[in-house]
GROMACS .gro file of C-alpha atoms in nm:
model
  374
    1MET     CA    1   1.709  -0.029  -5.086
    2PRO     CA    2   1.530   0.133  -5.408
    3LEU     CA    3   1.669   0.156  -5.745
    4ARG     CA    4   1.856   0.484  -5.824
    5ALA     CA    5   1.674   0.684  -6.043
    6LEU     CA    6   1.986   0.866  -6.215
    7PHE     CA    7   2.210   0.739  -6.469
    8LEU     CA    8   2.538   0.672  -6.282
    9SER     CA    9   2.852   0.682  -6.515
   10LEU     CA   10   3.049   0.649  -6.198
   11VAL     CA   11   2.905   0.331  -6.061
   12CYS     CA   12   3.211   0.125  -6.114
   13VAL     CA   13   3.426   0.352  -5.913
   14VAL     CA   14   3.456   0.509  -5.563
   15LEU     CA   15   3.539   0.850  -5.420
   16ALA     CA   16   3.737   0.982  -5.134
   17CYS     CA   17   4.001   1.182  -4.957
   18ALA     CA   18   4.276   1.147  -4.693
   19PRO     CA   19   4.170   1.091  -4.345
   20PRO     CA   20   4.185   1.398  -4.130
   21ALA     CA   21   4.529   1.469  -3.954
   22PRO     CA   22   4.548   1.374  -3.589
   23GLU     CA   23   4.608   1.739  -3.446
   24GLU     CA   24   4.405   2.024  -3.398
   25GLY     CA   25   4.386   2.301  -3.662
   26ALA     CA   26   4.486   2.051  -3.962
   27THR     CA   27   4.324   2.080  -4.300
   28GLU     CA   28   4.341   1.812  -4.572
   29THR     CA   29   4.261   1.810  -4.934
   30PRO     CA   30   4.142   1.509  -5.140
   31THR     CA   31   4.419   1.285  -5.223
   32SER     CA   32   4.471   0.930  -5.347
   33GLN     CA   33   4.438   0.659  -5.095
   34PRO     CA   34   4.466   0.266  -5.109
   35GLU     CA   35   4.110   0.144  -5.080
   36ALA     CA   36   4.033  -0.091  -4.800
   37THR     CA   37   3.890  -0.435  -4.950
   38VAL     CA   38   3.510  -0.484  -4.937
   39ALA     CA   39   3.328  -0.786  -5.000
   40SER     CA   40   3.091  -0.659  -5.251
   41PRO     CA   41   3.232  -0.603  -5.605
   42ARG     CA   42   3.244  -0.236  -5.744
   43ASP     CA   43   3.208  -0.307  -6.100
   44VAL     CA   44   2.835  -0.356  -6.172
   45PRO     CA   45   2.632  -0.269  -6.453
   46HIS     CA   46   2.505   0.059  -6.532
   47GLY     CA   47   2.149   0.122  -6.396
   48LEU     CA   48   2.217  -0.119  -6.082
   49ILE     CA   49   2.266  -0.037  -5.736
   50ALA     CA   50   2.650   0.030  -5.648
   51PRO     CA   51   2.740  -0.163  -5.330
   52LEU     CA   52   2.740   0.021  -5.015
   53VAL     CA   53   3.047   0.000  -4.767
   54PHE     CA   54   2.988   0.024  -4.395
   55PRO     CA   55   3.287   0.125  -4.176
   56THR     CA   56   3.374  -0.045  -3.863
   57ASP     CA   57   3.579   0.191  -3.671
   58ASP     CA   58   3.697   0.537  -3.782
   59ALA     CA   59   4.068   0.434  -3.812
   60SER     CA   60   3.973   0.187  -4.099
   61TRP     CA   61   3.717   0.375  -4.266
   62PRO     CA   62   3.742   0.292  -4.647
   63THR     CA   63   3.869   0.595  -4.876
   64VAL     CA   64   3.924   0.628  -5.251
   65SER     CA   65   4.068   0.904  -5.467
   66PRO     CA   66   3.829   1.145  -5.619
   67ALA     CA   67   4.054   1.179  -5.931
   68SER     CA   68   4.035   0.796  -5.993
   69ALA     CA   69   3.665   0.817  -5.962
   70GLY     CA   70   3.623   1.077  -6.202
   71TRP     CA   71   3.550   1.384  -5.984
   72ASP     CA   72   3.734   1.704  -6.064
   73VAL     CA   73   3.946   1.752  -5.793
   74ALA     CA   74   4.029   2.119  -5.806
   75LYS     CA   75   3.630   2.185  -5.795
   76LEU     CA   76   3.576   1.932  -5.522
   77ASN     CA   77   3.842   2.139  -5.346
   78ALA     CA   78   3.684   2.443  -5.429
   79ALA     CA   79   3.376   2.316  -5.258
   80LEU     CA   80   3.561   2.247  -4.931
   81ASP     CA   81   3.730   2.583  -4.934
   82PHE     CA   82   3.408   2.749  -4.979
   83ALA     CA   83   3.280   2.560  -4.691
   84GLY     CA   84   3.577   2.653  -4.467
   85SER     CA   85   3.509   3.002  -4.567
   86ARG     CA   86   3.198   2.989  -4.417
   87ASP     CA   87   3.282   2.909  -4.049
   88THR     CA   88   3.275   2.540  -4.097
   89ARG     CA   89   3.460   2.336  -3.824
   90ALA     CA   90   3.399   1.994  -4.025
   91ILE     CA   91   3.268   1.872  -4.334
   92VAL     CA   92   3.243   1.482  -4.443
   93ILE     CA   93   3.146   1.354  -4.794
   94LEU     CA   94   3.035   0.993  -4.848
   95GLN     CA   95   2.998   0.811  -5.175
   96ASP     CA   96   2.840   0.473  -5.138
   97GLY     CA   97   2.975   0.461  -4.790
   98LYS     CA   98   3.314   0.549  -4.848
   99LEU     CA   99   3.500   0.884  -4.752
  100LEU     CA  100   3.489   1.092  -5.075
  101ALA     CA  101   3.626   1.406  -4.910
  102GLU     CA  102   3.671   1.507  -4.546
  103ARG     CA  103   3.820   1.867  -4.401
  104TYR     CA  104   3.849   2.011  -4.047
  105TRP     CA  105   3.915   2.390  -3.952
  106LEU     CA  106   4.056   2.435  -3.609
  107ALA     CA  107   3.935   2.065  -3.524
  108ASN     CA  108   4.004   1.714  -3.604
  109SER     CA  109   3.762   1.408  -3.661
  110ASN     CA  110   3.681   1.420  -3.274
  111PHE     CA  111   3.544   1.735  -3.274
  112MET     CA  112   3.176   1.732  -3.162
  113ARG     CA  113   2.894   1.989  -3.127
  114ASP     CA  114   2.532   2.001  -3.074
  115ILE     CA  115   2.363   1.925  -3.412
  116ALA     CA  116   2.057   2.155  -3.279
  117SER     CA  117   1.748   2.073  -3.487
  118ALA     CA  118   1.925   1.813  -3.700
  119GLN     CA  119   1.844   1.592  -3.382
  120LYS     CA  120   1.499   1.588  -3.509
  121SER     CA  121   1.556   1.355  -3.785
  122VAL     CA  122   1.753   1.094  -3.527
  123VAL     CA  123   1.442   1.127  -3.305
  124SER     CA  124   1.245   1.037  -3.613
  125VAL     CA  125   1.436   0.738  -3.644
  126LEU     CA  126   1.383   0.650  -3.293
  127VAL     CA  127   1.035   0.671  -3.326
  128GLY     CA  128   1.026   0.445  -3.607
  129ILE     CA  129   1.243   0.180  -3.439
  130ALA     CA  130   0.977   0.216  -3.140
  131VAL     CA  131   0.686   0.160  -3.401
  132ASP     CA  132   0.873  -0.144  -3.560
  133LYS     CA  133   0.904  -0.291  -3.213
  134GLN     CA  134   0.544  -0.234  -3.145
  135VAL     CA  135   0.585  -0.010  -2.837
  136LEU     CA  136   0.437   0.274  -3.005
  137SER     CA  137   0.184   0.371  -3.269
  138LEU     CA  138   0.184   0.688  -3.470
  139ASP     CA  139  -0.169   0.728  -3.461
  140GLU     CA  140  -0.210   0.689  -3.078
  141ARG     CA  141  -0.276   0.979  -2.867
  142VAL     CA  142  -0.029   1.171  -2.660
  143THR     CA  143  -0.236   1.228  -2.359
  144PRO     CA  144  -0.251   0.848  -2.241
  145ILE     CA  145   0.115   0.844  -2.265
  146LEU     CA  146   0.245   1.153  -2.102
  147GLY     CA  147  -0.075   1.234  -1.889
  148ALA     CA  148  -0.296   1.540  -1.901
  149SER     CA  149  -0.166   1.897  -1.886
  150TRP     CA  150   0.141   1.781  -2.097
  151SER     CA  151   0.059   2.106  -2.319
  152ASN     CA  152  -0.053   2.446  -2.235
  153THR     CA  153  -0.411   2.402  -2.381
  154GLY     CA  154  -0.708   2.272  -2.257
  155ALA     CA  155  -0.784   1.894  -2.198
  156LEU     CA  156  -1.029   1.831  -2.479
  157ALA     CA  157  -0.797   2.024  -2.757
  158GLU     CA  158  -0.494   1.842  -2.601
  159ALA     CA  159  -0.644   1.484  -2.608
  160ARG     CA  160  -0.694   1.506  -2.988
  161ILE     CA  161  -0.312   1.519  -3.075
  162THR     CA  162  -0.122   1.232  -3.195
  163VAL     CA  163   0.220   1.106  -3.199
  164ARG     CA  164   0.200   1.156  -3.612
  165HIS     CA  165   0.094   1.514  -3.546
  166LEU     CA  166   0.403   1.585  -3.340
  167LEU     CA  167   0.640   1.421  -3.582
  168THR     CA  168   0.487   1.640  -3.883
  169MET     CA  169   0.453   1.957  -3.711
  170THR     CA  170   0.072   1.961  -3.743
  171SER     CA  171  -0.021   1.942  -3.388
  172GLY     CA  172  -0.224   2.270  -3.395
  173LEU     CA  173  -0.023   2.397  -3.096
  174ASN     CA  174   0.175   2.725  -3.125
  175THR     CA  175   0.511   2.741  -3.011
  176SER     CA  176   0.430   2.799  -2.657
  177LEU     CA  177   0.201   2.486  -2.653
  178GLY     CA  178  -0.130   2.687  -2.646
  179LEU     CA  179  -0.415   2.627  -2.887
  180GLN     CA  180  -0.368   2.771  -3.250
  181ALA     CA  181  -0.586   2.520  -3.466
  182ALA     CA  182  -0.754   2.193  -3.484
  183PRO     CA  183  -0.472   1.933  -3.530
  184GLY     CA  184  -0.387   1.829  -3.885
  185THR     CA  185  -0.526   2.161  -4.016
  186THR     CA  186  -0.210   2.389  -3.997
  187TRP     CA  187   0.165   2.376  -4.028
  188LEU     CA  188   0.402   2.529  -3.790
  189TYR     CA  189   0.757   2.430  -3.686
  190ASN     CA  190   0.739   2.390  -3.332
  191ASN     CA  191   1.031   2.296  -3.120
  192ASP     CA  192   0.816   2.282  -2.802
  193ALA     CA  193   0.594   2.032  -2.936
  194TYR     CA  194   0.852   1.828  -3.095
  195HIS     CA  195   1.034   1.782  -2.759
  196ARG     CA  196   0.735   1.578  -2.619
  197LEU     CA  197   0.864   1.297  -2.845
  198ARG     CA  198   1.170   1.249  -2.617
  199MET     CA  199   0.930   1.222  -2.345
  200ILE     CA  200   0.714   0.966  -2.523
  201LEU     CA  201   1.007   0.758  -2.599
  202GLU     CA  202   1.122   0.772  -2.256
  203ARG     CA  203   0.816   0.694  -2.108
  204ARG     CA  204   0.743   0.389  -2.346
  205THR     CA  205   1.071   0.238  -2.313
  206GLY     CA  206   1.174   0.335  -1.961
  207LEU     CA  207   1.520   0.456  -2.100
  208GLY     CA  208   1.658   0.776  -2.077
  209ILE     CA  209   1.699   0.932  -2.437
  210ASP     CA  210   2.088   0.877  -2.443
  211ALA     CA  211   2.067   0.518  -2.320
  212LEU     CA  212   1.790   0.451  -2.586
  213SER     CA  213   1.979   0.635  -2.863
  214HIS     CA  214   2.289   0.419  -2.810
  215ALA     CA  215   2.096   0.095  -2.744
  216TRP     CA  216   1.876   0.108  -3.058
  217LEU     CA  217   2.100   0.319  -3.267
  218PHE     CA  218   2.438   0.431  -3.209
  219ASN     CA  219   2.593   0.101  -3.123
  220THR     CA  220   2.497  -0.073  -3.417
  221LEU     CA  221   2.646   0.224  -3.638
  222GLY     CA  222   2.972   0.239  -3.448
  223ALA     CA  223   2.884   0.608  -3.352
  224THR     CA  224   3.099   0.629  -3.042
  225ARG     CA  225   3.104   1.029  -3.044
  226SER     CA  226   2.738   1.097  -3.005
  227GLN     CA  227   2.575   1.201  -2.663
  228TRP     CA  228   2.266   1.353  -2.556
  229GLU     CA  229   2.301   1.642  -2.290
  230GLN     CA  230   2.074   1.828  -2.091
  231ARG     CA  231   2.084   2.221  -2.198
  232SER     CA  232   2.069   2.505  -1.988
  233ASP     CA  233   1.743   2.624  -2.125
  234THR     CA  234   1.397   2.532  -2.078
  235ASP     CA  235   1.075   2.494  -2.267
  236SER     CA  236   0.738   2.680  -2.215
  237LYS     CA  237   0.643   2.433  -1.959
  238GLY     CA  238   0.963   2.488  -1.772
  239LEU     CA  239   1.116   2.148  -1.850
  240PRO     CA  240   1.474   2.103  -1.956
  241LEU     CA  241   1.584   2.093  -2.328
  242TRP     CA  242   1.803   1.825  -2.449
  243GLY     CA  243   2.065   1.869  -2.712
  244LEU     CA  244   2.227   1.583  -2.899
  245THR     CA  245   2.641   1.638  -2.951
  246MET     CA  246   2.794   1.448  -3.254
  247SER     CA  247   3.109   1.428  -3.445
  248ALA     CA  248   3.068   1.484  -3.841
  249ARG     CA  249   3.152   1.126  -3.907
  250ASP     CA  250   2.892   1.006  -3.652
  251LEU     CA  251   2.638   1.208  -3.835
  252ALA     CA  252   2.772   1.065  -4.171
  253ARG     CA  253   2.724   0.686  -4.011
  254PHE     CA  254   2.337   0.822  -3.939
  255GLY     CA  255   2.333   0.951  -4.305
  256LEU     CA  256   2.467   0.619  -4.433
  257LEU     CA  257   2.201   0.430  -4.252
  258LEU     CA  258   1.929   0.636  -4.432
  259LEU     CA  259   2.099   0.575  -4.763
  260ALA     CA  260   2.097   0.192  -4.699
  261ASP     CA  261   1.715   0.235  -4.642
  262GLY     CA  262   1.749   0.131  -4.263
  263ALA     CA  263   2.007  -0.143  -4.277
  264TRP     CA  264   2.346  -0.150  -4.154
  265ALA     CA  265   2.603  -0.400  -4.279
  266GLY     CA  266   2.305  -0.660  -4.320
  267THR     CA  267   2.116  -0.562  -3.988
  268ARG     CA  268   1.800  -0.420  -3.992
  269VAL     CA  269   1.808  -0.097  -3.769
  270VAL     CA  270   1.459   0.057  -3.873
  271SER     CA  271   1.224  -0.045  -4.129
  272SER     CA  272   1.223   0.036  -4.513
  273ALA     CA  273   0.846   0.113  -4.458
  274TYR     CA  274   0.869   0.364  -4.179
  275LEU     CA  275   1.175   0.556  -4.356
  276ASN     CA  276   0.983   0.558  -4.688
  277THR     CA  277   0.709   0.739  -4.477
  278ALA     CA  278   0.924   0.964  -4.287
  279THR     CA  279   1.139   1.088  -4.599
  280ASN     CA  280   0.836   1.148  -4.815
  281SER     CA  281   0.555   1.430  -4.786
  282SER     CA  282   0.360   1.397  -4.458
  283GLN     CA  283   0.062   1.635  -4.557
  284THR     CA  284  -0.019   1.874  -4.816
  285LEU     CA  285   0.023   2.198  -4.617
  286ASN     CA  286   0.415   2.186  -4.632
  287PRO     CA  287   0.498   1.908  -4.883
  288ALA     CA  288   0.881   1.978  -4.820
  289TYR     CA  289   0.852   1.825  -4.472
  290GLY     CA  290   0.821   1.458  -4.401
  291HIS     CA  291   0.830   1.314  -4.029
  292LEU     CA  292   1.106   1.535  -3.895
  293PHE     CA  293   1.312   1.544  -4.223
  294TRP     CA  294   1.325   1.806  -4.486
  295LEU     CA  295   1.261   1.716  -4.846
  296ASN     CA  296   1.396   1.862  -5.159
  297GLY     CA  297   1.219   1.873  -5.499
  298LYS     CA  298   0.857   1.971  -5.378
  299ALA     CA  299   0.657   2.219  -5.535
  300PHE     CA  300   0.694   2.453  -5.253
  301THR     CA  301   0.809   2.494  -4.885
  302LEU     CA  302   0.689   2.650  -4.581
  303ILE     CA  303   0.978   2.779  -4.357
  304PRO     CA  304   1.026   2.864  -4.001
  305PRO     CA  305   0.973   3.051  -3.796
  306LEU     CA  306   0.680   3.230  -3.955
  307SER     CA  307   0.589   2.951  -4.235
  308ALA     CA  308   0.696   3.193  -4.499
  309ARG     CA  309   0.629   3.013  -4.858
  310ILE     CA  310   0.911   2.935  -5.105
  311ASP     CA  311   0.802   2.823  -5.423
  312GLY     CA  312   1.031   2.539  -5.598
  313PRO     CA  313   1.254   2.311  -5.467
  314LEU     CA  314   1.405   2.375  -5.098
  315ILE     CA  315   1.778   2.355  -5.254
  316PRO     CA  316   1.747   2.412  -5.641
  317SER     CA  317   2.124   2.305  -5.691
  318ALA     CA  318   2.078   1.982  -5.494
  319PRO     CA  319   1.970   1.648  -5.644
  320GLN     CA  320   1.584   1.652  -5.634
  321ASP     CA  321   1.562   1.351  -5.396
  322VAL     CA  322   1.795   1.497  -5.141
  323PHE     CA  323   1.616   1.477  -4.780
  324ALA     CA  324   1.823   1.632  -4.468
  325GLY     CA  325   1.829   1.693  -4.134
  326LEU     CA  326   1.901   2.066  -4.084
  327GLY     CA  327   1.985   2.243  -3.761
  328LYS     CA  328   2.030   2.595  -3.620
  329ASP     CA  329   2.347   2.765  -3.741
  330ASP     CA  330   2.407   2.516  -4.032
  331GLN     CA  331   2.424   2.174  -3.874
  332LYS     CA  332   2.354   1.943  -4.161
  333VAL     CA  333   2.313   1.598  -4.291
  334TYR     CA  334   2.206   1.575  -4.640
  335VAL     CA  335   2.115   1.221  -4.815
  336SER     CA  336   2.069   1.159  -5.204
  337ARG     CA  337   1.998   0.799  -5.284
  338SER     CA  338   2.022   0.883  -5.630
  339LEU     CA  339   2.391   0.957  -5.620
  340GLY     CA  340   2.500   0.754  -5.328
  341LEU     CA  341   2.589   1.062  -5.142
  342VAL     CA  342   2.581   1.175  -4.788
  343VAL     CA  343   2.702   1.511  -4.689
  344THR     CA  344   2.743   1.647  -4.330
  345ARG     CA  345   2.859   1.982  -4.179
  346LEU     CA  346   2.934   2.129  -3.834
  347GLY     CA  347   3.035   2.454  -3.740
  348ALA     CA  348   2.928   2.821  -3.670
  349GLN     CA  349   2.640   2.997  -3.870
  350ALA     CA  350   2.752   2.964  -4.227
  351GLY     CA  351   2.525   3.176  -4.434
  352THR     CA  352   2.264   3.439  -4.439
  353ARG     CA  353   1.964   3.273  -4.252
  354SER     CA  354   1.634   3.247  -4.438
  355ALA     CA  355   1.502   3.013  -4.166
  356GLU     CA  356   1.597   2.885  -3.839
  357THR     CA  357   1.733   2.575  -4.028
  358LEU     CA  358   1.803   2.711  -4.366
  359SER     CA  359   2.071   2.965  -4.525
  360ASP     CA  360   2.216   3.050  -4.862
  361PHE     CA  361   2.488   2.788  -4.768
  362ASP     CA  362   2.268   2.524  -4.867
  363GLU     CA  363   2.224   2.649  -5.212
  364GLU     CA  364   2.606   2.767  -5.271
  365LEU     CA  365   2.744   2.437  -5.140
  366TRP     CA  366   2.549   2.202  -5.363
  367ALA     CA  367   2.613   2.407  -5.646
  368ARG     CA  368   2.973   2.363  -5.605
  369ILE     CA  369   2.938   1.988  -5.518
  370MET     CA  370   2.742   1.929  -5.813
  371ALA     CA  371   3.001   2.123  -6.044
  372ALA     CA  372   3.280   1.874  -5.916
  373ARG     CA  373   3.104   1.576  -6.068
  374LEU     CA  374   3.190   1.477  -6.411
   0.00000   0.00000   0.00000
């Protein structure tokens, strides 16, 4: 795992809040909790990596008091209250793997919903595992895997598109899978093109996406509230689309895997090399996009659906190293390795949408989170 870039005055302590109440409609505020014993000592020198904690089951997920960890409890509560005021159903914040804050509205920790395009980041990791297992290469062409006419363009144009082009939104196809430009010459957020990656994984492994996700990813993470389901809508080829339903805690487990650079409690799940590729700029057309991950701290961002340009960081108030899976109606998983933070949010649309995956909620939530850090 890479060394943290920021000076951590809180490295000797950890943060969390009370676990969720077992009944629907319960809400919680951060409160002091006894911490579970972990093997790694917490009091490491400044500048070294704070040990990560990996939960086994949800009932025993280690927690820690924000106040004892040096967070401003009132301001942290204000951040949670803000989330609740924006039609949030569930929010989870992890610090170094421990529950720092967690709250539910008209729900509890069992609540699950379709995470929309945040699923793309999960599929990216599945592709990375396939690459690690040598059953897939990023630079191999799609047509030999899926067969001719997998798109709505001609055979010659279609044959030039690679797996990497689909991962980076540079296939050159339009949103109806017709030809727009040569592969690698334009960036376009393209859901129909992206969904071919599920088909590629299924074709190469012989497993459906749900079975594959559990075998390669969810079982190791202990993600028991995660399931792929066929949606009622279809793509431009008339094929059914699939949605990934997860709980906020399971999405946080996925974020913790990313925070841990692809390892889970000593077990390597996906290679550090692939994650480094996936969570850095994949091209210069839109530097804020990796391999199905959104990246903060870049010079500019192209946002869907029309690739409008926003100069400066994607989320100015957030740590510059944040990378994220972002889904429609503000389904979120954010990761900051420099601060050891994972933040997940599920619910209805939370803000004024500036893009299919982005709204003013991102900026306002992170401003409040960062204000709570002493």
